Short mmCIF file of C-alpha atoms in Angstrom, two decimals:
data_model
loop_
_atom_site.label_atom_id
_atom_site.label_comp_id
_atom_site.label_asym_id
_atom_site.label_seq_id
_atom_site.Cartn_x
_atom_site.Cartn_y
_atom_site.Cartn_z
CA MET A 590 14.07 -7.10 3.61
CA ILE A 591 12.86 -3.76 4.90
CA THR A 592 12.52 -2.97 8.56
CA PRO A 593 9.03 -2.03 9.78
CA LEU A 594 8.38 1.64 9.18
CA THR A 595 7.45 3.83 12.12
CA PRO A 596 6.94 7.59 12.27
CA PRO A 597 10.25 9.47 12.26
CA SER A 598 11.61 10.77 15.55
CA PRO A 599 11.31 14.56 15.47
CA VAL A 600 14.01 16.86 16.79
CA PRO A 601 13.39 20.41 17.96
CA GLY A 602 12.50 22.51 14.99
CA ILE A 603 9.12 23.75 13.83
CA PHE A 604 8.55 25.69 10.63
CA ARG A 605 5.40 27.73 10.14
CA ILE A 606 4.89 28.85 6.56
CA THR A 607 3.97 32.53 6.60
CA THR A 608 3.90 33.29 2.87
CA ASP A 609 1.03 32.73 0.41
CA THR A 610 -2.63 32.07 1.09
CA PRO A 611 -3.94 28.94 2.86
CA GLU A 612 -5.42 27.86 -0.48
CA ARG A 613 -2.02 28.02 -2.19
CA GLN A 614 -0.35 26.27 0.74
CA GLY A 615 -2.97 23.52 0.53
CA ALA A 616 -2.04 22.92 -3.09
CA LEU A 617 1.65 22.54 -2.20
CA PHE A 618 1.53 20.43 0.96
CA VAL A 619 -0.05 17.13 1.96
CA ARG A 620 -0.32 16.24 5.66
CA GLY A 621 2.07 13.43 6.55
CA ALA A 622 4.26 13.91 3.47
CA LEU A 623 8.06 14.20 3.64
CA VAL A 624 9.58 17.18 1.79
CA GLU A 625 13.12 18.46 1.36
CA GLY A 626 13.86 22.10 2.09
CA LEU A 627 16.85 24.28 1.18
CA VAL A 628 17.46 27.42 3.24
CA MET A 629 18.07 30.31 0.85
CA GLU A 630 18.41 33.23 3.28
CA ASP A 631 18.18 34.10 7.00
CA LEU A 632 15.77 37.04 7.13
CA GLY A 633 16.33 37.72 10.84
CA GLY A 634 13.93 37.59 13.75
CA GLY A 635 13.45 33.81 13.36
CA ARG A 636 12.31 34.21 9.76
CA ILE A 637 13.94 32.40 6.84
CA LEU A 638 13.47 32.07 3.11
CA ILE A 639 13.29 28.37 2.30
CA ARG A 640 12.86 26.64 -1.05
CA ILE A 641 10.65 23.55 -1.12
CA GLY A 642 10.54 21.98 -4.56
CA ASN A 643 10.55 24.94 -6.93
CA HIS A 644 8.73 27.24 -4.50
CA PRO A 645 10.54 29.88 -2.38
CA LEU A 646 8.58 30.42 0.84
CA THR A 647 9.04 32.46 4.01
CA ALA A 648 8.75 30.61 7.31
CA GLN A 649 9.03 31.24 11.03
CA THR A 650 11.29 28.83 12.93
CA ASP A 651 13.06 28.37 16.26
CA LEU A 652 16.22 26.99 14.61
CA SER A 653 19.39 28.92 13.87
CA LEU A 654 19.96 28.30 10.17
CA GLY A 655 22.06 29.69 7.37
CA ALA A 656 21.88 29.79 3.60
CA GLY A 657 22.62 26.40 2.06
CA ASP A 658 21.32 24.28 4.95
CA LYS A 659 19.31 21.28 3.79
CA LEU A 660 16.51 19.83 5.88
CA LEU A 661 14.15 16.87 5.73
CA LEU A 662 10.69 17.98 6.89
CA ARG A 663 7.39 16.27 7.61
CA VAL A 664 4.14 18.15 6.99
CA THR A 665 2.28 17.94 10.32
CA GLU A 666 -0.49 20.51 9.80
CA THR A 667 -2.28 22.02 6.82
CA GLY A 668 -5.22 24.36 6.55
CA ALA A 669 -5.14 27.87 7.95
CA GLN A 670 -1.38 27.52 8.39
CA THR A 671 1.11 24.92 7.22
CA VAL A 672 3.42 23.51 9.91
CA LEU A 673 6.53 21.48 9.09
CA GLN A 674 8.54 19.41 11.60
CA VAL A 675 12.25 18.73 11.16
CA VAL A 676 13.12 15.04 10.86
CA ARG A 677 16.55 13.60 11.68
CA ASP A 678 18.67 13.42 8.56
CA ALA A 679 19.85 9.99 9.71
CA TYR A 680 16.32 8.59 9.57
CA PRO A 681 16.89 5.76 7.03
CA GLU A 682 13.22 4.83 6.65
CA ALA A 683 12.55 8.24 5.11
CA ALA A 684 14.76 7.34 2.17
CA THR A 685 13.12 3.89 2.00
CA ALA A 686 9.65 5.43 1.93
CA SER A 687 10.60 7.89 -0.79
CA ARG A 688 12.23 5.16 -2.90
CA HIS A 689 9.21 2.88 -2.73
CA LEU A 690 6.82 5.76 -3.44
CA LEU A 691 8.82 6.53 -6.57
CA LEU A 692 8.74 2.83 -7.53
CA HIS A 693 4.97 2.74 -7.10
CA ARG A 694 4.48 5.75 -9.36
CA MET A 695 7.05 4.73 -11.96
CA ALA A 696 6.12 1.03 -12.12
CA PRO A 697 2.51 0.61 -10.94
CA GLN A 698 2.38 -2.72 -12.77
CA ALA A 699 5.08 -4.30 -10.55
CA LEU A 700 2.65 -6.23 -8.36
CA ARG A 701 0.72 -7.44 -11.40
CA ASP A 702 4.00 -8.65 -12.89
CA LEU A 703 4.64 -10.65 -9.71
CA PHE A 704 1.43 -12.64 -10.23
CA ALA A 705 2.02 -12.96 -13.99
CA LEU A 706 5.74 -13.81 -14.13
CA LEU A 707 6.65 -15.53 -10.87
CA PRO A 708 4.42 -18.64 -11.32
CA GLN A 709 6.01 -19.25 -14.72
CA ALA A 710 9.51 -18.83 -13.29
CA LEU A 711 8.79 -21.29 -10.48
CA THR A 712 7.75 -23.95 -12.98
CA ALA A 713 10.64 -23.39 -15.41
CA GLU A 714 12.61 -26.31 -16.84
CA GLU A 715 15.56 -25.48 -14.56
CA ALA A 716 13.38 -26.30 -11.54
CA THR A 717 13.99 -30.02 -12.12
CA ALA A 718 17.68 -29.49 -11.24
CA TRP A 719 17.04 -27.79 -7.92
CA PRO A 720 17.89 -29.54 -4.65
CA PRO A 721 14.80 -31.16 -3.05
CA GLU A 722 14.46 -28.56 -0.28
CA VAL A 723 14.57 -25.72 -2.84
CA ALA A 724 12.07 -27.43 -5.13
CA ASP A 725 9.71 -28.04 -2.18
CA LEU A 726 9.86 -24.38 -1.09
CA ALA A 727 9.29 -23.23 -4.68
CA GLY A 728 6.25 -25.49 -4.97
CA ARG A 729 4.71 -24.15 -1.77
CA ALA A 730 5.38 -20.56 -2.82
CA ARG A 731 3.73 -21.25 -6.19
CA ASP A 732 0.66 -22.78 -4.53
CA LEU A 733 0.31 -19.82 -2.16
CA LEU A 734 0.77 -17.38 -5.02
CA ASN A 735 -1.99 -19.01 -7.06
CA SER A 736 -4.33 -19.09 -4.04
CA LEU A 737 -4.11 -15.29 -3.77
CA VAL A 738 -5.56 -14.74 -7.25
CA LEU A 739 -9.30 -14.25 -7.32
CA SER A 740 -10.86 -16.54 -9.94
CA PRO A 741 -13.98 -18.70 -10.42
CA GLN A 742 -11.90 -21.70 -9.33
CA GLY A 743 -10.19 -19.93 -6.44
CA PRO A 744 -11.33 -19.07 -2.90
CA ASP A 745 -14.44 -16.98 -2.37
CA ALA A 746 -13.93 -13.26 -2.27
CA GLY A 747 -14.71 -13.02 1.43
CA SER A 748 -11.83 -15.21 2.56
CA LEU A 749 -9.49 -13.68 -0.03
CA VAL A 750 -10.03 -10.14 1.23
CA GLU A 751 -9.83 -11.21 4.88
CA ASP A 752 -6.49 -13.01 4.58
CA PHE A 753 -4.86 -11.28 1.62
CA ALA A 754 -2.59 -8.95 3.59
CA ARG A 755 -1.25 -11.74 5.81
CA HIS A 756 -0.83 -14.27 3.01
CA LEU A 757 0.96 -11.77 0.77
CA GLY A 758 3.37 -11.10 3.65
CA LEU A 759 2.41 -7.49 4.40
CA LEU A 760 2.29 -8.31 8.14
CA LEU A 761 5.62 -10.18 8.31
CA GLU A 762 7.57 -7.54 10.23
CA ARG A 763 4.55 -6.78 12.42
CA GLY A 764 4.52 -10.43 13.45
CA LEU A 765 8.19 -10.21 14.41
CA PHE A 766 7.56 -7.16 16.58
CA LEU A 767 4.61 -8.84 18.31
CA ALA A 768 6.64 -11.98 18.98
CA LEU A 769 9.57 -10.07 20.46
CA GLU A 770 7.39 -7.67 22.44
CA ASN A 771 5.35 -10.46 24.01
CA GLN A 772 8.31 -12.86 24.21
CA LYS A 773 6.36 -15.49 22.33
CA ASP A 774 7.79 -18.50 20.54
CA LEU A 775 9.25 -17.18 17.29
CA ARG A 776 8.00 -20.28 15.54
CA ASN A 777 4.58 -18.63 15.58
CA LEU A 778 5.95 -16.19 13.01
CA LYS A 779 5.15 -18.79 10.35
CA ARG A 780 1.57 -17.54 10.26
CA TYR A 781 2.84 -14.05 9.34
CA GLU A 782 5.48 -15.17 6.83
CA GLY A 783 3.24 -15.21 3.78
CA LEU A 784 4.50 -15.01 0.22
CA LYS A 785 7.10 -12.38 1.08
CA GLY A 786 8.80 -14.60 3.63
CA MET A 787 8.74 -17.59 1.27
CA ILE A 788 10.26 -15.57 -1.57
CA ALA A 789 13.01 -14.29 0.71
CA ARG A 790 13.81 -17.85 1.87
CA LEU A 791 13.75 -19.15 -1.70
CA GLU A 792 16.12 -16.41 -2.83
CA ARG A 793 18.57 -17.31 -0.05
CA ALA A 794 18.26 -21.05 -0.71
CA LEU A 795 19.00 -20.67 -4.43
CA GLY A 796 21.97 -18.44 -3.71
CA ASP A 797 23.36 -20.79 -1.06
CA SER A 798 22.92 -23.81 -3.32
CA ALA A 799 24.86 -22.18 -6.15
CA ALA A 800 27.56 -20.93 -3.75
CA ARG A 801 28.13 -24.41 -2.32
CA GLY A 802 28.50 -25.83 -5.80
CA ALA A 803 26.62 -28.89 -4.63
CA GLU A 804 25.35 -31.53 -6.98
CA GLY A 805 22.10 -30.31 -8.44
CA ALA A 806 22.90 -26.70 -7.51
CA ALA A 807 20.92 -24.03 -9.33
CA GLU A 808 22.96 -22.70 -12.24
CA GLY A 809 22.56 -21.04 -15.59
CA LYS A 810 20.73 -18.11 -17.11
CA GLY A 811 17.31 -19.46 -16.10
CA THR A 812 18.23 -19.38 -12.42
CA ALA A 813 19.80 -15.93 -12.77
CA ASP A 814 16.56 -14.72 -14.34
CA LEU A 815 14.57 -16.29 -11.50
CA LEU A 816 16.73 -14.57 -8.87
CA GLY A 817 16.01 -11.27 -10.63
CA ILE A 818 12.26 -11.96 -10.61
CA LEU A 819 12.40 -12.95 -6.92
CA ASN A 820 14.18 -9.70 -6.07
CA SER A 821 11.65 -7.64 -8.07
CA SER A 822 8.80 -9.53 -6.37
CA LEU A 823 10.14 -8.71 -2.90
CA SER A 824 10.43 -5.06 -3.88
CA ALA A 825 6.84 -5.04 -5.18
CA ILE A 826 5.50 -6.47 -1.90
CA GLU A 827 7.59 -4.06 0.18
CA THR A 828 6.21 -1.19 -1.87
CA GLN A 829 2.70 -2.28 -0.86
CA GLN A 830 3.81 -2.23 2.77
CA VAL A 831 5.32 1.24 2.48
CA ILE A 832 2.40 2.89 0.69
CA ASN A 833 0.06 1.67 3.44
CA VAL A 834 2.33 3.10 6.14
CA LEU A 835 2.27 6.39 4.25
CA ALA A 836 -1.51 6.11 3.92
CA ARG A 837 -1.89 5.66 7.67
CA GLU A 838 0.42 8.60 8.45
CA GLY A 839 -1.27 10.83 5.84
CA GLY A 840 -4.84 10.09 6.92
CA SER A 841 -5.74 8.18 3.73
CA PRO A 842 -7.43 4.76 3.54
CA TYR A 843 -5.41 1.57 3.48
CA LEU A 844 -5.02 0.38 -0.11
CA LEU A 845 -4.80 -3.22 -1.31
CA PHE A 846 -4.37 -4.26 -4.93
CA LEU A 847 -6.22 -7.56 -5.32
CA PRO A 848 -5.21 -9.77 -8.27
CA ALA A 849 -8.04 -11.24 -10.35
CA ALA A 850 -7.69 -13.73 -13.20
CA PHE A 851 -9.15 -12.86 -16.62
CA PRO A 852 -8.74 -14.52 -20.04
CA GLY A 853 -6.25 -11.81 -20.96
CA GLY A 854 -4.19 -12.23 -17.79
CA VAL A 855 -4.09 -11.00 -14.21
CA ARG A 856 -5.73 -7.63 -13.54
CA LEU A 857 -5.44 -5.71 -10.26
CA GLN A 858 -8.58 -4.48 -8.48
CA GLU A 859 -8.31 -1.61 -5.97
CA LEU A 860 -9.66 -1.99 -2.43
CA TYR A 861 -9.66 1.00 -0.08
CA VAL A 862 -10.27 0.39 3.64
CA GLU A 863 -10.90 3.18 6.13
CA GLY A 864 -12.16 3.46 9.68
CA GLU A 865 -15.04 5.83 10.29
CA GLY A 866 -16.08 7.88 13.31
CA GLY A 867 -12.42 8.53 14.16
CA ASN A 868 -11.07 10.92 16.76
CA ARG A 869 -7.75 12.74 17.02
CA GLU A 870 -6.11 9.72 18.64
CA GLY A 871 -7.00 7.63 15.61
CA GLU A 872 -9.60 5.56 17.48
CA THR A 873 -12.80 4.66 15.67
CA ASP A 874 -16.29 3.76 16.78
CA GLY A 875 -15.84 0.32 15.29
CA SER A 876 -17.25 1.11 11.85
CA TYR A 877 -15.36 0.66 8.61
CA ARG A 878 -15.86 1.64 5.00
CA PHE A 879 -14.66 -0.49 2.12
CA VAL A 880 -14.54 0.81 -1.45
CA LEU A 881 -13.71 -1.74 -4.14
CA PHE A 882 -13.18 -0.70 -7.77
CA LEU A 883 -13.57 -3.59 -10.21
CA ASP A 884 -12.43 -3.60 -13.83
CA MET A 885 -14.46 -6.36 -15.52
CA ASP A 886 -14.33 -7.73 -19.07
CA ASN A 887 -17.99 -7.51 -20.12
CA LEU A 888 -19.52 -5.39 -17.35
CA GLY A 889 -16.87 -2.66 -17.44
CA GLU A 890 -16.09 -0.71 -14.29
CA ILE A 891 -18.03 -1.37 -11.07
CA MET A 892 -17.68 0.26 -7.66
CA ALA A 893 -18.78 -1.57 -4.51
CA GLU A 894 -19.11 0.51 -1.33
CA VAL A 895 -19.67 -1.27 1.98
CA THR A 896 -20.05 0.42 5.36
CA MET A 897 -19.88 -2.04 8.24
CA ARG A 898 -20.22 -1.85 12.00
CA GLY A 899 -20.23 -5.08 13.93
CA ASP A 900 -22.49 -7.50 12.08
CA SER A 901 -24.51 -4.77 10.39
CA LEU A 902 -23.69 -3.38 6.97
CA SER A 903 -24.96 -1.39 4.02
CA CYS A 904 -23.87 -2.12 0.45
CA ARG A 905 -24.09 0.03 -2.67
CA LEU A 906 -23.05 -1.15 -6.14
CA THR A 907 -22.46 1.39 -8.89
CA CYS A 908 -22.15 0.45 -12.59
CA GLY A 909 -20.81 2.56 -15.42
CA ASP A 910 -23.76 2.03 -17.78
CA GLU A 911 -27.41 0.97 -17.85
CA GLU A 912 -26.72 -2.37 -19.55
CA ALA A 913 -24.40 -3.54 -16.77
CA GLY A 914 -26.89 -2.34 -14.17
CA ALA A 915 -29.72 -4.28 -15.81
CA PHE A 916 -27.60 -7.45 -15.75
CA ILE A 917 -26.68 -7.10 -12.05
CA ALA A 918 -30.08 -5.98 -10.71
CA PRO A 919 -31.67 -9.49 -10.55
CA PHE A 920 -28.82 -10.70 -8.32
CA LEU A 921 -29.36 -8.13 -5.53
CA THR A 922 -31.89 -10.34 -3.73
CA GLU A 923 -29.42 -13.24 -3.87
CA LEU A 924 -26.68 -10.94 -2.52
CA ARG A 925 -28.83 -9.86 0.41
CA GLY A 926 -29.72 -13.47 1.15
CA GLY A 927 -26.06 -14.49 1.09
CA LEU A 928 -25.14 -11.74 3.53
CA GLU A 929 -27.92 -12.72 5.91
CA ALA A 930 -26.98 -16.41 5.62
CA ALA A 931 -23.50 -15.42 6.77
CA GLY A 932 -25.00 -13.91 9.94
CA LEU A 933 -24.87 -10.29 8.79
CA GLU A 934 -27.66 -7.73 8.98
CA ALA A 935 -27.96 -6.10 5.54
CA ARG A 936 -29.45 -2.69 6.35
CA GLU A 937 -29.58 -1.80 2.67
CA VAL A 938 -28.40 -3.23 -0.64
CA GLN A 939 -28.63 -0.72 -3.48
CA LEU A 940 -27.70 -0.45 -7.15
CA ALA A 941 -26.93 2.75 -9.04
CA VAL A 942 -25.67 3.74 -12.49
CA ASP A 943 -23.12 6.51 -12.95
CA THR A 944 -21.70 7.18 -16.40
CA ARG A 945 -18.88 9.16 -14.73
CA LEU A 946 -17.67 6.13 -12.78
CA GLY A 947 -14.30 6.01 -14.57
CA GLN A 948 -13.67 9.63 -13.66
CA ARG A 949 -14.74 8.99 -10.06
CA ARG A 950 -12.24 6.12 -9.86
CA ARG A 951 -9.43 8.38 -11.10
CA GLU A 952 -10.39 11.15 -8.68
CA TYR A 953 -10.49 8.68 -5.79
CA ALA A 954 -6.98 7.48 -6.64
CA GLU A 955 -5.62 11.00 -7.15
CA GLY A 956 -6.98 12.04 -3.75
CA HIS A 957 -5.00 9.34 -1.96
CA VAL A 958 -1.87 10.54 -0.16
CA ILE A 959 0.43 8.29 -2.22
CA ASN A 960 -0.65 10.08 -5.39
CA ARG A 961 -0.68 13.64 -4.04
CA GLY A 962 2.27 15.98 -3.84
CA PRO A 963 5.71 15.47 -5.36
CA ALA A 964 7.67 12.23 -5.06
CA MET A 965 11.33 13.05 -4.70
CA SER A 966 14.70 11.50 -4.12
CA LEU A 967 15.44 12.79 -0.65
CA TYR A 968 19.20 12.48 -0.86
CA ALA A 969 19.85 13.00 -4.54
#
């Protein structure tokens, strides 16, 4: 299980990139990103030639460095001038963040696989041979897993979105910190455990049962396969945790991938959440913007944008073609009524058609910090 990620502790050492134009620097660097630098030459007077990726750049620094020195750097400023801050080489979370970012880019389907494969594994024939406590935990994990999938038979979308992060287990380590900081009863951590905590406990229970060699212990290829799926599932959830830490540090919206059931299987829908009216300290005026991209069977792609402050909100739905828009239009009055019945003031509820919606979705994703800049193995 990963430890909660926090910003790295900087040590003295600022690099100001002095080569190239601000426009070129902006194409190379993303604020909040971690990059690896190799010092190629000491140019004297506090100036060095440093290679970042495949780009040799000159920089001004207060450090005494020589050719061959390797550094881990965080991009703290971009714009008129790029500023990089040295990060301790011993910072283990930097390697964790880079590994999970690589996993996200190389296997974006990992979370979808969790919802597609894990329920089947938890109902496999071998489950009948598990000890009662293991079978009970597997059953509860399966029920929680199924409750997270948006479907006509499942919970309404409002409660799913509200509780998804906690029920998936994205807040597990945060709950531990809060409990320790406030010296609260650690039993209250149960409400933060979510699917991640259950999977971790199930993985330990299966391993312990097999190690004890007890009657009814989990054995065989089926259990080995399940342990592999459990491990992959934990990694997929931890990747969601890491990319949202990186999003926060890089000034991008939080990003949740919501599973939805379709005849062809589970399909992930993308929800971006950002605070508006922010200041330099990261405080907001209490307003939030939600952007949900839906990939539907018959209606195609739909984008829902909601801006909310207190109990007041505005909602805009965008469809990819006129036919989908004509189908949805009669339901706008019902949508407004449902919002008002829930005690919300619907300032506006609008519908638009944009044939470029697919391209807008791709551009929105590409603009997010987790998809910008190079992903690298920091210690390769």
